[in-house]
Amino acid sequence: MKKKMLLLNTTVLLGLGGVLSTPAYASTIQDMESQKSQIQNQRQDVQSNIKAASDELTRLQAEQDQMKAQLERLTLAEEENNKKAQKTEADIKETSKQVDQLEKEIKLLQEKLEKRNDILKDRARSMQESGGNVEYLQVLLGSSSFGDFVDRALAVSTIVDADRGILTETKNMQDELKTKQADVKSKLASLEDMKAELDEMTVQLAAQKKQKDALAKELKDKEAKNEELKASLQSKDSSLANEQSTLEQNIKDQKAAEEAARKAAEQAAKEAAEKAVEQAQKAAAAPSEKADSPSPKAAPKASSNDVAPTSAPAPKASNVVTVGNRWIGNSAYVFGGGRSQSDINHGLFDCSSFVHWAYSQVGVNLGPLGSVSTETLKHAGMQVSSSQMQPGDLVFFDTYKKDGHVGIYVGGGKFIGAQSSTGVAIANMSSGYWKQKFNGRVVRI
């Protein structure tokens, strides 16, 4: 009976050792896993915010690159327009010199004609005084102008051959004068067009310069925000890295401590079991018990209740109306631009070259690219009434000259074209500036 009680006590002792040790380990691991789960959730939130900030940083960088490209286009456009302005100014000066020289020649020719006129009148008076035909003198002196005088003189059949030679030469000089006067008028008209063109170009350059300055300021502001965002992200990343490192070290230390405690508990339980067995064996050897009593069974080892750690959670333009939209915000106006592949690659157009490019994208050839102008485009198709205007029609505006600007009607009272201040853009022709400049010319290709 005593032997049975000893065995029972031993069994109960070993069992209680395992039971009493388990809650302590389980509670520690449960707290650890709860803390770990909380930090992991916090890290997921931080990583989500970092990803959102990184995406925003990428977007800002892309916008910054786009703005830099536009700034480069505007700078290139400004350089090209300045070259054109300088050349136009030089042409104006040269033409002015030619006009001055021509006016001097005309003045000399007029003086020469006046002398010839005096000679003819003297010859007429001499003829009258020497008994010449009175009717001849009346015909000549009754002329209303010098041109009329010459025409009458040539018609008089009684003039001698010598007089006729002088009059014929005078008539030729008169015709030469008319020709030179026509040349002067033509050169002056051309000069006025060039001057108007230069004035318009100056306005365009000023608008582009203003736009470039605004873009430069905006670019600078966004660069500052970009740097601030990068610094904030780096700080968050550093803090997160430190927190993660501390957490991993704490988990490692805690698991090591628990493992040591578990092994110590197992060793203690083992020693207690061995001691109990030894005591039981001694009791069994006592005289009061039968020698053939069965030996006590070895007590089972206390088992640990370690909880397996949970793994961290894994952490095409279709038609001519819309084909040019790709250049909106990505182009610049250059007078005479868009007539080389390099200009097109850089988005440098004027109004007529943009229209030519847009139609070429839908398979319509509007003539040689190098010579395209508003003048060639207004004869490229059929003239239609503005009341019948349809998307895709060409619309013309009187700017620095008649039909000085052209665009493509897109509907709704708007048109797309290369505008001097914005590059390729959609503008309203139903009100404001473009309504005033629209001259009613509509061409259907």
Short mmCIF file of C-alpha atoms in Angstrom, two decimals:
data_model
loop_
_atom_site.label_atom_id
_atom_site.label_comp_id
_atom_site.label_asym_id
_atom_site.label_seq_id
_atom_site.Cartn_x
_atom_site.Cartn_y
_atom_site.Cartn_z
CA MET A 1 0.00 0.00 0.00
CA LYS A 2 2.85 2.34 0.91
CA LYS A 3 4.51 1.56 -2.43
CA LYS A 4 1.36 2.45 -4.34
CA MET A 5 1.05 5.74 -2.51
CA LEU A 6 4.63 6.64 -3.33
CA LEU A 7 4.07 5.88 -7.00
CA LEU A 8 0.88 7.94 -7.00
CA ASN A 9 2.66 10.84 -5.31
CA THR A 10 5.45 10.65 -7.85
CA THR A 11 2.99 10.67 -10.76
CA VAL A 12 1.03 13.57 -9.30
CA LEU A 13 4.24 15.52 -8.70
CA LEU A 14 5.42 15.07 -12.25
CA GLY A 15 1.99 15.89 -13.65
CA LEU A 16 1.66 19.04 -11.58
CA GLY A 17 5.14 20.13 -12.67
CA GLY A 18 4.04 20.06 -16.32
CA VAL A 19 0.66 21.65 -15.60
CA LEU A 20 2.03 24.49 -13.48
CA SER A 21 4.81 25.37 -15.93
CA THR A 22 2.63 25.57 -19.09
CA PRO A 23 0.51 28.68 -18.33
CA ALA A 24 3.61 30.81 -17.67
CA TYR A 25 5.15 29.99 -21.07
CA ALA A 26 1.84 30.28 -22.89
CA SER A 27 1.11 33.67 -21.37
CA THR A 28 4.55 35.04 -22.33
CA ILE A 29 4.35 33.77 -25.90
CA GLN A 30 0.79 35.03 -26.26
CA ASP A 31 1.87 38.51 -25.14
CA MET A 32 4.83 38.37 -27.51
CA GLU A 33 2.72 37.32 -30.47
CA SER A 34 0.12 39.99 -29.70
CA GLN A 35 2.80 42.66 -29.54
CA LYS A 36 4.39 41.31 -32.70
CA SER A 37 1.03 41.33 -34.49
CA GLN A 38 0.41 44.94 -33.43
CA ILE A 39 3.83 46.09 -34.63
CA GLN A 40 3.38 44.17 -37.88
CA ASN A 41 0.04 45.90 -38.45
CA GLN A 42 1.63 49.24 -37.66
CA ARG A 43 4.45 48.45 -40.08
CA GLN A 44 1.95 47.53 -42.79
CA ASP A 45 0.27 50.94 -42.30
CA VAL A 46 3.62 52.73 -42.44
CA GLN A 47 4.68 50.77 -45.51
CA SER A 48 1.37 51.59 -47.15
CA ASN A 49 1.97 55.29 -46.45
CA ILE A 50 5.51 55.02 -47.74
CA LYS A 51 4.27 53.40 -50.94
CA ALA A 52 1.70 56.17 -51.38
CA ALA A 53 4.39 58.79 -50.75
CA SER A 54 6.74 57.02 -53.17
CA ASP A 55 4.02 56.93 -55.82
CA GLU A 56 3.44 60.66 -55.30
CA LEU A 57 7.17 61.25 -55.53
CA THR A 58 7.28 59.32 -58.80
CA ARG A 59 4.34 61.32 -60.15
CA LEU A 60 5.96 64.61 -59.16
CA GLN A 61 9.22 63.54 -60.76
CA ALA A 62 7.42 62.65 -64.00
CA GLU A 63 5.63 66.00 -63.95
CA GLN A 64 8.93 67.72 -63.24
CA ASP A 65 10.56 65.97 -66.20
CA GLN A 66 7.63 66.99 -68.40
CA MET A 67 7.93 70.60 -67.27
CA LYS A 68 11.67 70.59 -67.93
CA ALA A 69 11.02 69.27 -71.46
CA GLN A 70 8.43 72.00 -72.04
CA LEU A 71 10.85 74.60 -70.69
CA GLU A 72 13.49 73.36 -73.13
CA ARG A 73 10.96 73.57 -75.99
CA LEU A 74 10.06 77.15 -75.06
CA THR A 75 13.72 78.10 -74.83
CA LEU A 76 14.36 76.59 -78.27
CA ALA A 77 11.26 78.32 -79.65
CA GLU A 78 12.43 81.63 -78.21
CA GLU A 79 15.84 81.22 -79.85
CA GLU A 80 14.31 80.34 -83.22
CA ASN A 81 11.83 83.23 -83.07
CA ASN A 82 14.60 85.64 -82.11
CA LYS A 83 16.59 84.53 -85.15
CA LYS A 84 13.53 85.08 -87.34
CA ALA A 85 12.92 88.50 -85.77
CA GLN A 86 16.53 89.54 -86.37
CA LYS A 87 16.38 88.40 -89.99
CA THR A 88 13.08 90.22 -90.54
CA GLU A 89 14.51 93.39 -89.01
CA ALA A 90 17.52 93.12 -91.31
CA ASP A 91 15.21 92.63 -94.32
CA ILE A 92 13.25 95.72 -93.33
CA LYS A 93 16.40 97.83 -93.13
CA GLU A 94 17.61 96.57 -96.52
CA THR A 95 14.23 97.18 -98.13
CA SER A 96 14.10 100.67 -96.64
CA LYS A 97 17.45 101.44 -98.26
CA GLN A 98 16.12 100.20 -101.62
CA VAL A 99 13.00 102.36 -101.24
CA ASP A 100 15.11 105.43 -100.43
CA GLN A 101 17.28 104.81 -103.49
CA LEU A 102 14.24 104.30 -105.68
CA GLU A 103 12.65 107.52 -104.45
CA LYS A 104 15.84 109.38 -105.39
CA GLU A 105 15.76 107.86 -108.89
CA ILE A 106 12.11 108.82 -109.28
CA LYS A 107 12.86 112.38 -108.24
CA LEU A 108 15.65 112.63 -110.82
CA LEU A 109 13.39 111.17 -113.48
CA GLN A 110 10.65 113.65 -112.65
CA GLU A 111 13.11 116.54 -112.97
CA LYS A 112 14.23 115.15 -116.32
CA LEU A 113 10.64 114.96 -117.53
CA GLU A 114 9.97 118.53 -116.46
CA LYS A 115 12.93 119.65 -118.54
CA ARG A 116 11.63 117.68 -121.52
CA ASN A 117 8.26 119.31 -121.03
CA ASP A 118 9.79 122.78 -121.12
CA ILE A 119 11.70 121.88 -124.31
CA LEU A 120 8.54 120.74 -126.08
CA LYS A 121 6.66 123.86 -125.05
CA ASP A 122 9.51 126.05 -126.33
CA ARG A 123 9.52 124.18 -129.63
CA ALA A 124 5.77 124.71 -129.93
CA ARG A 125 6.08 128.45 -129.29
CA SER A 126 8.90 128.67 -131.83
CA MET A 127 6.76 126.93 -134.41
CA GLN A 128 3.92 129.36 -133.79
CA GLU A 129 6.19 132.39 -134.02
CA SER A 130 7.69 131.10 -137.31
CA GLY A 131 4.24 130.64 -138.86
CA GLY A 132 3.53 127.13 -137.69
CA ASN A 133 0.14 125.53 -137.40
CA VAL A 134 -1.86 127.31 -134.66
CA GLU A 135 -4.02 124.28 -134.12
CA TYR A 136 -0.93 122.30 -133.20
CA LEU A 137 -0.08 124.74 -130.38
CA GLN A 138 -3.68 124.76 -129.12
CA VAL A 139 -3.70 121.00 -129.04
CA LEU A 140 -0.54 120.87 -126.98
CA LEU A 141 -1.26 123.75 -124.63
CA GLY A 142 -4.84 122.62 -124.08
CA SER A 143 -3.78 119.37 -122.42
CA SER A 144 -5.11 118.75 -118.88
CA SER A 145 -1.94 117.05 -117.65
CA PHE A 146 1.53 116.20 -118.72
CA GLY A 147 0.47 112.68 -119.70
CA ASP A 148 -2.36 114.13 -121.73
CA PHE A 149 0.10 116.56 -123.27
CA VAL A 150 2.38 113.75 -124.44
CA ASP A 151 -0.51 111.68 -125.78
CA ARG A 152 -1.87 114.69 -127.77
CA ALA A 153 1.53 115.57 -129.11
CA LEU A 154 2.11 112.06 -130.42
CA ALA A 155 -1.29 112.18 -132.14
CA VAL A 156 -0.56 115.35 -134.08
CA SER A 157 0.43 114.31 -137.61
CA THR A 158 2.21 117.57 -138.40
CA ILE A 159 5.03 117.07 -135.87
CA VAL A 160 8.37 116.65 -137.56
CA ASP A 161 10.33 113.47 -137.16
CA ALA A 162 12.79 115.13 -134.78
CA ASP A 163 9.94 116.20 -132.47
CA ARG A 164 8.40 112.77 -132.73
CA GLY A 165 11.69 111.20 -131.58
CA ILE A 166 11.84 113.44 -128.53
CA LEU A 167 8.21 112.70 -127.67
CA THR A 168 8.68 108.97 -128.09
CA GLU A 169 11.67 109.05 -125.76
CA THR A 170 9.66 111.15 -123.31
CA LYS A 171 6.79 108.65 -123.49
CA ASN A 172 9.21 105.84 -122.66
CA MET A 173 10.53 107.80 -119.70
CA GLN A 174 6.96 108.38 -118.55
CA ASP A 175 6.23 104.64 -118.71
CA GLU A 176 9.44 103.95 -116.80
CA LEU A 177 8.28 106.36 -114.11
CA LYS A 178 4.95 104.54 -113.78
CA THR A 179 6.77 101.20 -113.49
CA LYS A 180 9.11 102.48 -110.81
CA GLN A 181 6.19 104.02 -108.91
CA ALA A 182 4.43 100.63 -108.99
CA ASP A 183 7.59 98.99 -107.70
CA VAL A 184 7.77 101.50 -104.86
CA LYS A 185 4.15 100.81 -103.88
CA SER A 186 4.74 97.08 -104.01
CA LYS A 187 7.89 97.31 -101.88
CA LEU A 188 6.16 99.59 -99.40
CA ALA A 189 3.23 97.16 -99.12
CA SER A 190 5.63 94.29 -98.60
CA LEU A 191 7.49 96.35 -96.02
CA GLU A 192 4.27 97.06 -94.14
CA ASP A 193 3.41 93.36 -94.09
CA MET A 194 6.88 92.55 -92.78
CA LYS A 195 6.56 95.22 -90.10
CA ALA A 196 3.16 93.87 -89.03
CA GLU A 197 4.63 90.38 -89.00
CA LEU A 198 7.51 91.58 -86.81
CA ASP A 199 5.10 93.29 -84.40
CA GLU A 200 3.04 90.10 -84.09
CA MET A 201 6.20 88.09 -83.54
CA THR A 202 7.24 90.46 -80.73
CA VAL A 203 3.91 89.86 -79.02
CA GLN A 204 4.35 86.11 -79.41
CA LEU A 205 7.86 86.24 -77.94
CA ALA A 206 6.65 88.26 -74.96
CA ALA A 207 3.83 85.78 -74.31
CA GLN A 208 6.18 82.82 -74.56
CA LYS A 209 8.70 84.50 -72.27
CA LYS A 210 5.97 85.10 -69.69
CA GLN A 211 4.87 81.48 -69.94
CA LYS A 212 8.46 80.28 -69.59
CA ASP A 213 9.02 82.40 -66.47
CA ALA A 214 5.82 81.06 -64.91
CA LEU A 215 6.86 77.50 -65.66
CA ALA A 216 10.30 78.14 -64.20
CA LYS A 217 8.79 79.39 -60.93
CA GLU A 218 6.37 76.47 -60.79
CA LEU A 219 9.24 74.07 -61.46
CA LYS A 220 11.29 75.59 -58.65
CA ASP A 221 8.39 75.34 -56.19
CA LYS A 222 7.75 71.72 -57.08
CA GLU A 223 11.42 70.87 -56.76
CA ALA A 224 11.37 72.28 -53.20
CA LYS A 225 8.28 70.24 -52.33
CA ASN A 226 9.87 67.22 -53.92
CA GLU A 227 12.97 67.56 -51.74
CA GLU A 228 10.82 68.06 -48.65
CA LEU A 229 8.84 64.94 -49.47
CA LYS A 230 12.02 62.94 -50.02
CA ALA A 231 13.41 64.07 -46.64
CA SER A 232 10.16 63.12 -44.92
CA LEU A 233 10.19 59.69 -46.55
CA GLN A 234 13.80 59.10 -45.57
CA SER A 235 13.01 60.01 -41.95
CA LYS A 236 10.03 57.66 -41.89
CA ASP A 237 12.08 54.90 -43.46
CA SER A 238 14.87 55.33 -40.89
CA SER A 239 12.39 55.28 -38.01
CA LEU A 240 10.70 52.20 -39.40
CA ALA A 241 14.02 50.42 -39.84
CA ASN A 242 15.01 51.15 -36.24
CA GLU A 243 11.64 49.99 -34.94
CA GLN A 244 11.83 46.82 -37.01
CA SER A 245 15.38 46.11 -35.81
CA THR A 246 14.36 46.62 -32.17
CA LEU A 247 11.32 44.38 -32.57
CA GLU A 248 13.33 41.58 -34.17
CA GLN A 249 15.95 41.75 -31.42
CA ASN A 250 13.28 41.74 -28.71
CA ILE A 251 11.58 38.71 -30.25
CA LYS A 252 14.92 36.96 -30.59
CA ASP A 253 15.85 37.70 -26.95
CA GLN A 254 12.43 36.70 -25.65
CA LYS A 255 12.41 33.44 -27.54
CA ALA A 256 15.90 32.68 -26.27
CA ALA A 257 14.79 33.38 -22.71
CA GLU A 258 11.71 31.23 -23.06
CA GLU A 259 13.71 28.45 -24.64
CA ALA A 260 16.15 28.57 -21.71
CA ALA A 261 13.26 28.57 -19.25
CA ARG A 262 11.65 25.65 -21.03
CA LYS A 263 14.84 23.63 -20.93
CA ALA A 264 15.38 24.48 -17.27
CA ALA A 265 11.83 23.37 -16.45
CA GLU A 266 12.31 20.15 -18.35
CA GLN A 267 15.58 19.52 -16.51
CA ALA A 268 13.94 20.21 -13.15
CA ALA A 269 11.05 17.94 -13.98
CA LYS A 270 13.44 15.27 -15.08
CA GLU A 271 15.43 15.52 -11.89
CA ALA A 272 12.29 15.48 -9.79
CA ALA A 273 11.04 12.41 -11.63
CA GLU A 274 14.33 10.63 -11.17
CA LYS A 275 14.30 11.46 -7.47
CA ALA A 276 10.77 10.22 -7.08
CA VAL A 277 11.65 6.98 -8.86
CA GLU A 278 14.65 6.56 -6.62
CA GLN A 279 12.49 7.06 -3.56
CA ALA A 280 9.94 4.66 -4.88
CA GLN A 281 12.58 2.06 -5.53
CA LYS A 282 13.87 2.43 -1.98
CA ALA A 283 10.41 2.04 -0.61
CA ALA A 284 9.86 -1.01 -2.75
CA ALA A 285 12.95 -2.64 -1.31
CA ALA A 286 11.64 -2.31 2.24
CA PRO A 287 10.84 -5.66 4.11
CA SER A 288 7.15 -4.77 4.48
CA GLU A 289 6.60 -5.20 0.81
CA LYS A 290 6.74 -8.37 -1.30
CA ALA A 291 9.98 -8.94 -3.17
CA ASP A 292 8.14 -9.73 -6.35
CA SER A 293 6.14 -6.56 -6.33
CA PRO A 294 6.17 -5.03 -9.72
CA SER A 295 8.61 -2.25 -10.29
CA PRO A 296 7.08 1.18 -10.73
CA LYS A 297 6.69 2.39 -14.23
CA ALA A 298 8.82 5.29 -15.24
CA ALA A 299 6.91 8.51 -14.97
CA PRO A 300 6.29 10.29 -18.20
CA LYS A 301 8.38 13.38 -18.89
CA ALA A 302 6.64 16.65 -18.61
CA SER A 303 5.93 18.01 -22.07
CA SER A 304 6.38 21.66 -22.94
CA ASN A 305 3.55 23.72 -24.32
CA ASP A 306 5.61 25.92 -26.69
CA VAL A 307 3.44 27.75 -29.18
CA ALA A 308 4.84 27.71 -32.72
CA PRO A 309 5.61 31.29 -33.78
CA THR A 310 3.38 32.69 -36.49
CA SER A 311 5.04 33.93 -39.66
CA ALA A 312 4.89 37.64 -40.48
CA PRO A 313 2.43 38.61 -43.21
CA ALA A 314 4.04 38.98 -46.58
CA PRO A 315 4.76 42.11 -46.17
CA LYS A 316 -4.48 56.38 -81.14
CA ALA A 317 -5.70 59.33 -82.59
CA SER A 318 -8.70 58.33 -84.80
CA ASN A 319 -9.15 61.45 -86.94
CA VAL A 320 -7.73 64.86 -87.74
CA VAL A 321 -9.80 66.56 -85.02
CA THR A 322 -8.14 64.66 -82.17
CA VAL A 323 -4.80 63.56 -83.63
CA GLY A 324 -3.11 66.74 -82.44
CA ASN A 325 -4.18 66.37 -78.79
CA ARG A 326 -0.86 64.65 -78.03
CA TRP A 327 0.91 68.00 -78.49
CA ILE A 328 -1.29 69.94 -76.04
CA GLY A 329 1.06 71.02 -73.25
CA ASN A 330 3.99 69.39 -75.07
CA SER A 331 4.73 71.91 -77.83
CA ALA A 332 5.79 75.47 -78.51
CA TYR A 333 5.04 78.01 -81.25
CA VAL A 334 7.91 78.85 -83.60
CA PHE A 335 7.32 81.18 -86.54
CA GLY A 336 8.33 79.13 -89.59
CA GLY A 337 8.76 76.01 -87.43
CA GLY A 338 7.45 72.48 -88.04
CA ARG A 339 9.01 72.14 -91.47
CA SER A 340 11.73 69.69 -90.51
CA GLN A 341 11.63 66.32 -88.75
CA SER A 342 13.74 67.77 -85.92
CA ASP A 343 11.15 70.51 -85.28
CA ILE A 344 8.33 67.97 -85.35
CA ASN A 345 10.17 65.67 -82.95
CA HIS A 346 10.53 68.58 -80.52
CA GLY A 347 6.92 69.78 -80.98
CA LEU A 348 7.89 73.09 -82.60
CA PHE A 349 5.13 74.23 -85.00
CA ASP A 350 3.55 77.32 -86.47
CA CYS A 351 -0.14 77.31 -87.40
CA SER A 352 0.14 76.08 -91.01
CA SER A 353 2.80 73.40 -90.36
CA PHE A 354 0.67 71.96 -87.54
CA VAL A 355 -2.36 71.68 -89.84
CA HIS A 356 -0.16 70.01 -92.48
CA TRP A 357 1.17 67.54 -89.88
CA ALA A 358 -2.29 66.74 -88.48
CA TYR A 359 -3.73 65.90 -91.90
CA SER A 360 -0.65 63.83 -92.79
CA GLN A 361 -1.37 61.66 -89.73
CA VAL A 362 -4.71 60.64 -91.25
CA GLY A 363 -3.24 60.05 -94.72
CA VAL A 364 -4.04 63.41 -96.37
CA ASN A 365 -1.20 65.24 -98.15
CA LEU A 366 -1.59 69.03 -98.23
CA GLY A 367 1.38 69.65 -100.50
CA PRO A 368 5.13 70.07 -99.85
CA LEU A 369 5.85 70.58 -96.17
CA GLY A 370 8.61 73.10 -96.83
CA SER A 371 6.31 75.56 -98.61
CA VAL A 372 3.06 75.14 -96.68
CA SER A 373 1.49 78.43 -95.53
CA THR A 374 -1.90 79.92 -94.81
CA GLU A 375 -1.95 81.06 -98.45
CA THR A 376 -1.49 77.52 -99.80
CA LEU A 377 -3.93 76.02 -97.29
CA LYS A 378 -6.79 78.39 -98.12
CA HIS A 379 -6.69 77.03 -101.69
CA ALA A 380 -6.23 73.38 -100.65
CA GLY A 381 -9.90 72.43 -100.61
CA MET A 382 -13.43 73.66 -101.16
CA GLN A 383 -14.66 76.93 -99.71
CA VAL A 384 -17.82 76.47 -97.62
CA SER A 385 -20.06 78.83 -95.69
CA SER A 386 -19.27 79.35 -92.01
CA SER A 387 -22.87 78.36 -91.28
CA GLN A 388 -22.07 74.88 -92.68
CA MET A 389 -18.84 74.49 -90.72
CA GLN A 390 -18.07 70.90 -89.63
CA PRO A 391 -15.36 69.31 -87.47
CA GLY A 392 -12.20 68.88 -89.58
CA ASP A 393 -12.74 72.06 -91.64
CA LEU A 394 -9.97 74.64 -91.79
CA VAL A 395 -10.84 78.02 -90.26
CA PHE A 396 -8.92 81.23 -90.99
CA PHE A 397 -8.30 84.37 -88.97
CA ASP A 398 -7.06 87.86 -89.81
CA THR A 399 -4.17 88.48 -87.41
CA TYR A 400 -1.09 90.38 -88.59
CA LYS A 401 -2.46 90.09 -92.12
CA LYS A 402 -5.53 88.71 -93.87
CA ASP A 403 -5.73 84.93 -93.40
CA GLY A 404 -2.67 85.20 -91.15
CA HIS A 405 -3.70 82.28 -88.89
CA VAL A 406 -5.30 78.87 -89.53
CA GLY A 407 -6.63 76.04 -87.35
CA ILE A 408 -8.81 72.92 -87.45
CA TYR A 409 -12.43 73.23 -86.31
CA VAL A 410 -13.28 70.64 -83.63
CA GLY A 411 -16.93 71.53 -83.05
CA GLY A 412 -18.74 73.43 -80.33
CA GLY A 413 -17.34 76.76 -81.49
CA LYS A 414 -13.75 75.68 -80.86
CA PHE A 415 -10.68 74.92 -82.97
CA ILE A 416 -7.28 73.32 -82.41
CA GLY A 417 -4.13 74.92 -83.72
CA ALA A 418 -0.59 76.06 -82.93
CA GLN A 419 -1.21 79.28 -80.97
CA SER A 420 1.55 81.85 -80.50
CA SER A 421 1.35 81.99 -76.68
CA THR A 422 0.63 78.36 -75.79
CA GLY A 423 1.81 76.09 -78.58
CA VAL A 424 -0.75 73.52 -79.73
CA ALA A 425 -4.01 74.18 -77.87
CA ILE A 426 -7.79 74.21 -78.27
CA ALA A 427 -9.20 77.76 -78.41
CA ASN A 428 -12.69 79.27 -78.37
CA MET A 429 -13.66 81.09 -81.56
CA SER A 430 -17.19 81.88 -80.36
CA SER A 431 -16.12 84.73 -78.11
CA GLY A 432 -13.21 86.97 -77.25
CA TYR A 433 -10.07 87.43 -79.33
CA TRP A 434 -10.58 84.65 -81.87
CA LYS A 435 -14.21 85.61 -82.52
CA GLN A 436 -12.99 89.11 -83.44
CA LYS A 437 -10.25 87.71 -85.69
CA PHE A 438 -12.32 85.01 -87.48
CA ASN A 439 -12.91 86.26 -91.04
CA GLY A 440 -15.52 83.70 -92.09
CA ARG A 441 -13.23 81.72 -94.40
CA VAL A 442 -13.82 77.97 -94.04
CA VAL A 443 -12.10 75.37 -96.24
CA ARG A 444 -13.19 71.75 -96.39
CA ILE A 445 -10.38 69.34 -97.31
#
